[in-house]
Amino acid sequence: MIPELGHFALILALCIAALQGTLLLRGADTGRREWMVLARPSAQAHFLLMLLSFAALAYSFIAKDFSVLYVAEHSNSQLPLIYRFGATWGGHEGSLLLWVFLLSTWSVAVAQFSRTLDERMVARVIGVLGLVSLGLILFILFTSNPFTRLLPGAPDGQDLNPMLQDPGLVFHPPMLYMGYVGFSVAFAFAIAALLAGRLDAAWARWSRPWTTLAWIFLTLGIALGSWWAYYTLGWGGWWFWDPVENASFMPWLVGTALLHSLIVTDKRGSFKNWTVLLAISAFSLSLLGTFLVRSGVLTSVHAFATDPRRGVFILILLALVVGSSLALFAWRAPKVTMGGSFGMFSRESLLLYGNVLLIVAASSVLLGTLYPLLVDALNLGKISVGPPYFNTIFVPIMAPAVVLLALVPLARWKSAEWQPIVQRLWPALLAGVIAAVIIPLWIGHWTWLIALGVFLAVWVAGSTVLQLGRRLQSGNPPVAFWAMQVAHLGIAVFVFGVTMVGGYQEEKDVRMAPGDTTLVGGYQFKLNGVDQVQGPNYQAFRGQFEVSKNGQVSRILNPEKRTYASSSMPMTNAAIDAGFSRDVYVSLGEPLEGQAWAVRVYYKPFVDWIWGGCLFMALGGILAMFDRRYRLKVKPQDYATA
Amino acid sequence: MRRLLALLLLACAFCPLMAKEAPYLAQDPAVEKRLIDISEEMRCLVCQNESLAASQADLAKDLRQELREQIKAGKSDAEIRDFMVSRYGDFVLYRPPVKSTTWLLWLGPFVGMLCGLIALAFFLRSRRRDIQAAPSTLTAEELKTAEQLMQDGSK
Amino acid sequence: MKAKFLIPLLLFFVLLGFLAVGLTRDPREVPSPLINRPAPDFKVSQLIQADQHFSPADLKGQVWVLNVWASWCVSCREEHEQLIAFSKRKAAPLIGLDYKDPRMDALKVLAQRGNPYDITAVDQDGRVGIDFGVYGVPETYVIDKQGIIRFKQIGPVTVEVLEKTIYPLIDRLKQS
């Protein structure tokens, strides 16, 4: 009964979305108030229906309803409650339902927080979001229905992939999707502005907080995914340039460019076309990512079960949404007026150079991700493009951007000079160079790459400190200033973490019998023994390791080798001792003769700074949301009707 | 837990000869390191989402053993890569070889970066000129009204 | 409408085109670089007559087919019927390469399902498979009179592949 309710609610939500896509947009075009006022109530209704639908699916999981095919495929009677809930989005169908549910959440939020926005604009924004929703719900209903029944019901489910039975499942996808889907708001604002034929600084001001919020979620979502992969796969890697990872990283890069471009458009009314194009591109990349993950076009560890029919559907959806947006852009963009003038060297121009670098980076990631497909489609053979490629091209493109980001806050709007900037920042430059030379030498291994990383991190951190020092001298700076500094500092922390771990991590594969010890990164590991333990739905071998430094025992680590009832492949659960300046990581390999085990031990210096840096960036974003400039009340009469 | 630990420690204290420094899993760590460096940049053909270094597939284990022997036999990295490519094609390499079909891939980003930056510089320059050259959009009448308003406002 | 603003749309259409073509391709399939190259040489013992050996050189001057299989391979069961049919038709010698398989298991399978092979060679440690670029059994090769590999089928041979590709190819190669 419940699944059918959920199914029905989804169909009703489809109808609401269809109404939004037609009445609201037409109403805004023709000025029919009785249609435009449907914006807010329709968004609320849509949200409630999607909530009902999603809740119905979640309930089916929690209640172990194996007569629903999707539940039977992804759950099990022994699965703990929290993972039964998370399994709702553990597969293709459910994760799409989550996608649309979150879209409805963003939509109702926009409807709620736009009381002072011109009703035409609101109608258009909700209308566009409705159209996107329409397309995706159609996709779900026709090709990926999670409510399909399995009759007769299965006695038990096939179980959730053991890899996903982890807290990471509960947080990473929702957070990531909030970001992914959140860029639809900036997209909707951009389309609404193009439809109105009115692109101005006020539009940018409205888009900024929504874009910032989506960006925060995406930053956290990607960081969570990276951290999850790190502690769960047993290999200590944190980024693989896998197509699906790239699919989330490209919107992030474009989103970052968009955030900064919106600043220029908001403050100076300039580069409106560019900003609009970025807003369209960020969401288009989100949709493209959705396509890549679910169509089977690329091999990926994240790819859902693929079906060419689904691929065709999403491709058509992608073509319609992005194609019509870009066509609308091509039509309206020439009519947009130019904004204020500014110098060749000014904060505006520097922000734009940064934009170019970010877009080139995103395009390069796109090129690398799609190149195997390109070559295959042209019958030129089959190649792979993996981490060696991405690492080689990403660093040279982003390094100048990181250098730039320390300078930009010091450049004045409209026209700046480089001498005062150098005067202010030379200590940071000097500190960066000295650190780049000294620190790697002190640790014991110097390479150009490590030196570059150290330089960039210290340069940005130094610049932040200098700017804070200067600004605090003349009173309390606005929240926006703190936000910027915290976010940029996050970049410095991130770069430092990546450099240290990449340059100085140590790993050892050893054969350990109970009582044996091994030394890695200055830490001694001693295996006390390996026991057998029973989990809720698995059996495991659990090792007990004593970690000590200088004779002092600091931690006991318990890595496990689990065999789940549902899968024959054993899962490695590494044990990590996380610290401020390093992680110490142990994972069990294969059992060997004589009570011994193959053990892999890692020493990872500053690895947590990678995600710490991401947290700082997200924090910077959160602070930016509190800026009082966003509380600016735009009175309805300030907006001439378009 | 604690008691168990104490007992274990006690037991270990009474047999110091049993506890020892754990030996490397690999026969030859230097060869192993080179194997990992080479095979990390190769794709496992069976578990295509994993590198040859990481995969636990049977074929991956066989191939790693084969490569280990080649390293011991003194083959260079290039020779080992050729060995793999002649059997499995370019697909097995995570670092795409630089050939005519991959020029766009390897050069594209850098060319794009240069072009983008230069194009922006030119665009900014021409934009400034366009804005400065644009004639005033106010007629003489409107100019007078504007001046009047400004005078009134400052009173 | 100024032309430059159409560029993003045009670029997008190009992208769409590639994605559409991509839907028709299988990203997991690895084409063999050995096509039109000499079949790697090897000498291994036979399965049934263990004291006898087999080498590709034995079949020089003939067009022949090499089928890599194993008793533990599930997909091999799918194609077994087709292989029996192939051996009955006698278009070309069919040589089986038993890949990383315990001898007893392989013999049992042939006894149970029938033996389509003229000769079954044994690749105990998988070395021959590596030389042939085998990555997922079953795999089938068509080799011409000069010992050059002319075709590789990845996955089970189906009726379609046999009728549309393999038989015609064997006929062509026999005539040359």
PDB file of C-alpha atoms in Angstrom, chain A residues 451-639:
ATOM      1  CA  ALA A 451      58.522  23.078  -2.990  1.00  0.00           C
ATOM      2  CA  LEU A 452      55.795  24.522  -5.203  1.00  0.00           C
ATOM      3  CA  GLY A 453      53.094  23.174  -2.923  1.00  0.00           C
ATOM      4  CA  VAL A 454      54.745  24.549   0.188  1.00  0.00           C
ATOM      5  CA  PHE A 455      55.288  27.907  -1.480  1.00  0.00           C
ATOM      6  CA  LEU A 456      51.654  28.208  -2.552  1.00  0.00           C
ATOM      7  CA  ALA A 457      50.347  27.236   0.871  1.00  0.00           C
ATOM      8  CA  VAL A 458      52.594  29.637   2.775  1.00  0.00           C
ATOM      9  CA  TRP A 459      52.061  32.415   0.219  1.00  0.00           C
ATOM     10  CA  VAL A 460      48.289  32.269   0.581  1.00  0.00           C
ATOM     11  CA  ALA A 461      48.384  31.828   4.358  1.00  0.00           C
ATOM     12  CA  GLY A 462      50.868  34.675   4.688  1.00  0.00           C
ATOM     13  CA  SER A 463      48.771  36.914   2.507  1.00  0.00           C
ATOM     14  CA  THR A 464      45.704  36.115   4.614  1.00  0.00           C
ATOM     15  CA  VAL A 465      47.538  36.980   7.820  1.00  0.00           C
ATOM     16  CA  LEU A 466      48.853  40.243   6.375  1.00  0.00           C
ATOM     17  CA  GLN A 467      45.439  41.275   5.108  1.00  0.00           C
ATOM     18  CA  LEU A 468      43.758  40.423   8.403  1.00  0.00           C
ATOM     19  CA  GLY A 469      46.385  42.326  10.314  1.00  0.00           C
ATOM     20  CA  ARG A 470      45.975  45.402   8.157  1.00  0.00           C
ATOM     21  CA  ARG A 471      42.192  45.353   8.189  1.00  0.00           C
ATOM     22  CA  LEU A 472      41.859  44.775  11.916  1.00  0.00           C
ATOM     23  CA  GLN A 473      43.921  47.903  12.529  1.00  0.00           C
ATOM     24  CA  SER A 474      41.086  50.030  11.189  1.00  0.00           C
ATOM     25  CA  GLY A 475      38.162  48.456  13.018  1.00  0.00           C
ATOM     26  CA  ASN A 476      36.092  45.327  12.616  1.00  0.00           C
ATOM     27  CA  PRO A 477      35.818  44.249   9.008  1.00  0.00           C
ATOM     28  CA  PRO A 478      32.473  43.045   7.613  1.00  0.00           C
ATOM     29  CA  VAL A 479      31.557  39.375   7.716  1.00  0.00           C
ATOM     30  CA  ALA A 480      32.188  39.110   3.992  1.00  0.00           C
ATOM     31  CA  PHE A 481      35.837  39.918   4.526  1.00  0.00           C
ATOM     32  CA  TRP A 482      36.193  37.176   7.132  1.00  0.00           C
ATOM     33  CA  ALA A 483      34.361  34.790   4.843  1.00  0.00           C
ATOM     34  CA  MET A 484      36.800  35.431   2.021  1.00  0.00           C
ATOM     35  CA  GLN A 485      39.855  35.065   4.207  1.00  0.00           C
ATOM     36  CA  VAL A 486      38.635  31.864   5.823  1.00  0.00           C
ATOM     37  CA  ALA A 487      37.768  30.314   2.469  1.00  0.00           C
ATOM     38  CA  HIS A 488      41.097  31.291   0.926  1.00  0.00           C
ATOM     39  CA  LEU A 489      42.927  30.049   3.989  1.00  0.00           C
ATOM     40  CA  GLY A 490      41.109  26.777   3.389  1.00  0.00           C
ATOM     41  CA  ILE A 491      42.829  26.572   0.023  1.00  0.00           C
ATOM     42  CA  ALA A 492      46.196  27.051   1.689  1.00  0.00           C
ATOM     43  CA  VAL A 493      45.454  24.316   4.229  1.00  0.00           C
ATOM     44  CA  PHE A 494      44.241  22.013   1.473  1.00  0.00           C
ATOM     45  CA  VAL A 495      47.316  22.568  -0.704  1.00  0.00           C
ATOM     46  CA  PHE A 496      49.594  21.978   2.267  1.00  0.00           C
ATOM     47  CA  GLY A 497      47.860  18.701   3.108  1.00  0.00           C
ATOM     48  CA  VAL A 498      48.024  17.464  -0.476  1.00  0.00           C
ATOM     49  CA  THR A 499      51.695  18.403  -0.788  1.00  0.00           C
ATOM     50  CA  MET A 500      52.777  16.811   2.478  1.00  0.00           C
ATOM     51  CA  VAL A 501      50.891  13.579   1.994  1.00  0.00           C
ATOM     52  CA  GLY A 502      51.905  13.292  -1.626  1.00  0.00           C
ATOM     53  CA  GLY A 503      55.520  13.985  -0.901  1.00  0.00           C
ATOM     54  CA  TYR A 504      56.141  12.237   2.362  1.00  0.00           C
ATOM     55  CA  GLN A 505      53.716   9.400   2.900  1.00  0.00           C
ATOM     56  CA  GLU A 506      55.188   6.021   3.712  1.00  0.00           C
ATOM     57  CA  GLU A 507      53.733   2.594   3.317  1.00  0.00           C
ATOM     58  CA  LYS A 508      54.922  -0.899   4.030  1.00  0.00           C
ATOM     59  CA  ASP A 509      53.624  -4.330   3.127  1.00  0.00           C
ATOM     60  CA  VAL A 510      54.811  -6.778   5.741  1.00  0.00           C
ATOM     61  CA  ARG A 511      54.205 -10.270   6.987  1.00  0.00           C
ATOM     62  CA  MET A 512      53.229 -10.141  10.630  1.00  0.00           C
ATOM     63  CA  ALA A 513      52.756 -12.933  13.122  1.00  0.00           C
ATOM     64  CA  PRO A 514      51.431 -12.151  16.624  1.00  0.00           C
ATOM     65  CA  GLY A 515      54.179 -10.362  18.478  1.00  0.00           C
ATOM     66  CA  ASP A 516      55.905  -8.989  15.409  1.00  0.00           C
ATOM     67  CA  THR A 517      56.619  -5.313  15.062  1.00  0.00           C
ATOM     68  CA  THR A 518      57.282  -2.974  12.196  1.00  0.00           C
ATOM     69  CA  LEU A 519      58.396   0.625  11.924  1.00  0.00           C
ATOM     70  CA  VAL A 520      56.833   3.186   9.617  1.00  0.00           C
ATOM     71  CA  GLY A 521      57.188   6.952   9.685  1.00  0.00           C
ATOM     72  CA  GLY A 522      58.684   6.885  13.137  1.00  0.00           C
ATOM     73  CA  TYR A 523      55.789   4.845  14.543  1.00  0.00           C
ATOM     74  CA  GLN A 524      56.115   1.286  15.739  1.00  0.00           C
ATOM     75  CA  PHE A 525      53.276  -1.129  15.058  1.00  0.00           C
ATOM     76  CA  LYS A 526      52.946  -4.321  17.000  1.00  0.00           C
ATOM     77  CA  LEU A 527      50.478  -7.064  16.164  1.00  0.00           C
ATOM     78  CA  ASN A 528      49.027  -8.543  19.304  1.00  0.00           C
ATOM     79  CA  GLY A 529      46.755 -11.002  17.590  1.00  0.00           C
ATOM     80  CA  VAL A 530      43.845 -11.569  15.256  1.00  0.00           C
ATOM     81  CA  ASP A 531      40.431 -12.697  16.570  1.00  0.00           C
ATOM     82  CA  GLN A 532      37.231 -13.696  14.903  1.00  0.00           C
ATOM     83  CA  VAL A 533      34.224 -11.518  15.624  1.00  0.00           C
ATOM     84  CA  GLN A 534      30.597 -11.514  14.627  1.00  0.00           C
ATOM     85  CA  GLY A 535      28.832  -8.450  13.318  1.00  0.00           C
ATOM     86  CA  PRO A 536      25.093  -7.911  12.649  1.00  0.00           C
ATOM     87  CA  ASN A 537      25.375  -9.206   9.109  1.00  0.00           C
ATOM     88  CA  TYR A 538      28.974 -10.211   8.731  1.00  0.00           C
ATOM     89  CA  GLN A 539      31.805 -12.304  10.153  1.00  0.00           C
ATOM     90  CA  ALA A 540      35.180 -10.695  10.558  1.00  0.00           C
ATOM     91  CA  PHE A 541      38.772 -11.237  11.443  1.00  0.00           C
ATOM     92  CA  ARG A 542      39.813  -8.402  13.704  1.00  0.00           C
ATOM     93  CA  GLY A 543      43.424  -7.585  14.274  1.00  0.00           C
ATOM     94  CA  GLN A 544      44.708  -5.782  17.312  1.00  0.00           C
ATOM     95  CA  PHE A 545      47.637  -3.501  16.754  1.00  0.00           C
ATOM     96  CA  GLU A 546      49.516  -1.444  19.267  1.00  0.00           C
ATOM     97  CA  VAL A 547      50.836   1.812  17.896  1.00  0.00           C
ATOM     98  CA  SER A 548      53.656   3.462  19.763  1.00  0.00           C
ATOM     99  CA  LYS A 549      56.127   6.248  19.294  1.00  0.00           C
ATOM    100  CA  ASN A 550      59.321   6.550  21.314  1.00  0.00           C
ATOM    101  CA  GLY A 551      58.198   3.659  23.443  1.00  0.00           C
ATOM    102  CA  GLN A 552      54.909   5.301  24.389  1.00  0.00           C
ATOM    103  CA  VAL A 553      51.819   3.400  23.349  1.00  0.00           C
ATOM    104  CA  SER A 554      49.497   5.899  21.777  1.00  0.00           C
ATOM    105  CA  ARG A 555      46.658   3.835  20.305  1.00  0.00           C
ATOM    106  CA  ILE A 556      45.214   0.415  19.789  1.00  0.00           C
ATOM    107  CA  LEU A 557      44.003  -0.096  16.242  1.00  0.00           C
ATOM    108  CA  ASN A 558      41.538  -2.782  15.147  1.00  0.00           C
ATOM    109  CA  PRO A 559      41.466  -3.307  11.407  1.00  0.00           C
ATOM    110  CA  GLU A 560      39.005  -5.890  10.168  1.00  0.00           C
ATOM    111  CA  LYS A 561      38.610  -8.237   7.289  1.00  0.00           C
ATOM    112  CA  ARG A 562      34.877  -8.740   6.931  1.00  0.00           C
ATOM    113  CA  THR A 563      32.943 -11.336   5.027  1.00  0.00           C
ATOM    114  CA  TYR A 564      29.334 -10.355   4.593  1.00  0.00           C
ATOM    115  CA  ALA A 565      26.644 -13.025   4.416  1.00  0.00           C
ATOM    116  CA  SER A 566      25.510 -11.673   1.086  1.00  0.00           C
ATOM    117  CA  SER A 567      28.819 -11.360  -0.707  1.00  0.00           C
ATOM    118  CA  SER A 568      31.755 -13.664  -1.231  1.00  0.00           C
ATOM    119  CA  MET A 569      34.274 -10.846  -1.639  1.00  0.00           C
ATOM    120  CA  PRO A 570      35.907  -9.994   1.667  1.00  0.00           C
ATOM    121  CA  MET A 571      35.904  -6.335   2.656  1.00  0.00           C
ATOM    122  CA  THR A 572      38.843  -4.617   4.164  1.00  0.00           C
ATOM    123  CA  ASN A 573      38.076  -2.223   6.982  1.00  0.00           C
ATOM    124  CA  ALA A 574      41.175  -0.265   7.756  1.00  0.00           C
ATOM    125  CA  ALA A 575      41.853   1.127  11.202  1.00  0.00           C
ATOM    126  CA  ILE A 576      43.044   4.700  11.331  1.00  0.00           C
ATOM    127  CA  ASP A 577      44.546   6.744  14.101  1.00  0.00           C
ATOM    128  CA  ALA A 578      43.805  10.237  12.924  1.00  0.00           C
ATOM    129  CA  GLY A 579      45.820  13.110  14.247  1.00  0.00           C
ATOM    130  CA  PHE A 580      46.344  16.787  13.579  1.00  0.00           C
ATOM    131  CA  SER A 581      49.677  16.299  11.892  1.00  0.00           C
ATOM    132  CA  ARG A 582      49.351  12.742  10.557  1.00  0.00           C
ATOM    133  CA  ASP A 583      47.222   9.672  10.076  1.00  0.00           C
ATOM    134  CA  VAL A 584      48.482   6.233  10.907  1.00  0.00           C
ATOM    135  CA  TYR A 585      46.659   3.564   8.960  1.00  0.00           C
ATOM    136  CA  VAL A 586      46.625  -0.218   9.224  1.00  0.00           C
ATOM    137  CA  SER A 587      44.801  -2.690   7.015  1.00  0.00           C
ATOM    138  CA  LEU A 588      44.712  -6.453   7.030  1.00  0.00           C
ATOM    139  CA  GLY A 589      45.533  -8.259   3.824  1.00  0.00           C
ATOM    140  CA  GLU A 590      45.444 -11.996   3.280  1.00  0.00           C
ATOM    141  CA  PRO A 591      45.938 -14.590   5.998  1.00  0.00           C
ATOM    142  CA  LEU A 592      49.237 -16.433   5.627  1.00  0.00           C
ATOM    143  CA  GLU A 593      50.536 -19.678   7.116  1.00  0.00           C
ATOM    144  CA  GLY A 594      51.602 -19.879  10.675  1.00  0.00           C
ATOM    145  CA  GLN A 595      49.035 -17.482  12.161  1.00  0.00           C
ATOM    146  CA  ALA A 596      50.631 -14.674  10.221  1.00  0.00           C
ATOM    147  CA  TRP A 597      48.880 -12.041   8.172  1.00  0.00           C
ATOM    148  CA  ALA A 598      49.814  -9.793   5.292  1.00  0.00           C
ATOM    149  CA  VAL A 599      49.561  -6.329   6.780  1.00  0.00           C
ATOM    150  CA  ARG A 600      49.736  -2.972   5.119  1.00  0.00           C
ATOM    151  CA  VAL A 601      50.797  -0.032   7.241  1.00  0.00           C
ATOM    152  CA  TYR A 602      50.731   3.621   6.249  1.00  0.00           C
ATOM    153  CA  TYR A 603      52.067   6.829   7.611  1.00  0.00           C
ATOM    154  CA  LYS A 604      50.228   9.778   6.107  1.00  0.00           C
ATOM    155  CA  PRO A 605      51.476  13.191   7.220  1.00  0.00           C
ATOM    156  CA  PHE A 606      48.960  16.039   7.232  1.00  0.00           C
ATOM    157  CA  VAL A 607      46.390  14.055   5.278  1.00  0.00           C
ATOM    158  CA  ASP A 608      43.525  15.383   7.383  1.00  0.00           C
ATOM    159  CA  TRP A 609      44.479  18.905   6.304  1.00  0.00           C
ATOM    160  CA  ILE A 610      43.039  17.974   2.924  1.00  0.00           C
ATOM    161  CA  TRP A 611      39.532  17.714   4.324  1.00  0.00           C
ATOM    162  CA  GLY A 612      40.246  20.305   6.970  1.00  0.00           C
ATOM    163  CA  GLY A 613      40.953  22.729   4.143  1.00  0.00           C
ATOM    164  CA  CYS A 614      37.622  21.824   2.547  1.00  0.00           C
ATOM    165  CA  LEU A 615      35.883  22.471   5.862  1.00  0.00           C
ATOM    166  CA  PHE A 616      37.490  25.895   6.022  1.00  0.00           C
ATOM    167  CA  MET A 617      36.284  26.641   2.511  1.00  0.00           C
ATOM    168  CA  ALA A 618      32.769  25.592   3.435  1.00  0.00           C
ATOM    169  CA  LEU A 619      32.974  27.671   6.614  1.00  0.00           C
ATOM    170  CA  GLY A 620      34.003  30.651   4.545  1.00  0.00           C
ATOM    171  CA  GLY A 621      30.931  30.090   2.431  1.00  0.00           C
ATOM    172  CA  ILE A 622      28.703  29.895   5.503  1.00  0.00           C
ATOM    173  CA  LEU A 623      30.124  33.135   6.834  1.00  0.00           C
ATOM    174  CA  ALA A 624      29.457  34.764   3.480  1.00  0.00           C
ATOM    175  CA  MET A 625      25.788  33.893   3.853  1.00  0.00           C
ATOM    176  CA  PHE A 626      25.608  36.030   6.958  1.00  0.00           C
ATOM    177  CA  ASP A 627      26.708  39.199   5.258  1.00  0.00           C
ATOM    178  CA  ARG A 628      24.258  41.977   6.000  1.00  0.00           C
ATOM    179  CA  ARG A 629      24.332  43.028   2.403  1.00  0.00           C
ATOM    180  CA  TYR A 630      22.153  40.038   1.677  1.00  0.00           C
ATOM    181  CA  ARG A 631      19.551  41.344   3.999  1.00  0.00           C
ATOM    182  CA  LEU A 632      19.021  44.240   1.651  1.00  0.00           C
ATOM    183  CA  LYS A 633      15.334  44.649   1.197  1.00  0.00           C
ATOM    184  CA  VAL A 634      14.484  45.145  -2.425  1.00  0.00           C
ATOM    185  CA  LYS A 635      11.198  46.993  -2.575  1.00  0.00           C
ATOM    186  CA  PRO A 636       8.809  45.840  -5.292  1.00  0.00           C
ATOM    187  CA  GLN A 637       8.670  49.269  -6.904  1.00  0.00           C
ATOM    188  CA  ASP A 638      12.431  49.249  -7.454  1.00  0.00           C
ATOM    189  CA  TYR A 639      11.788  46.619 -10.062  1.00  0.00           C
TER     190      TYR A 639
END
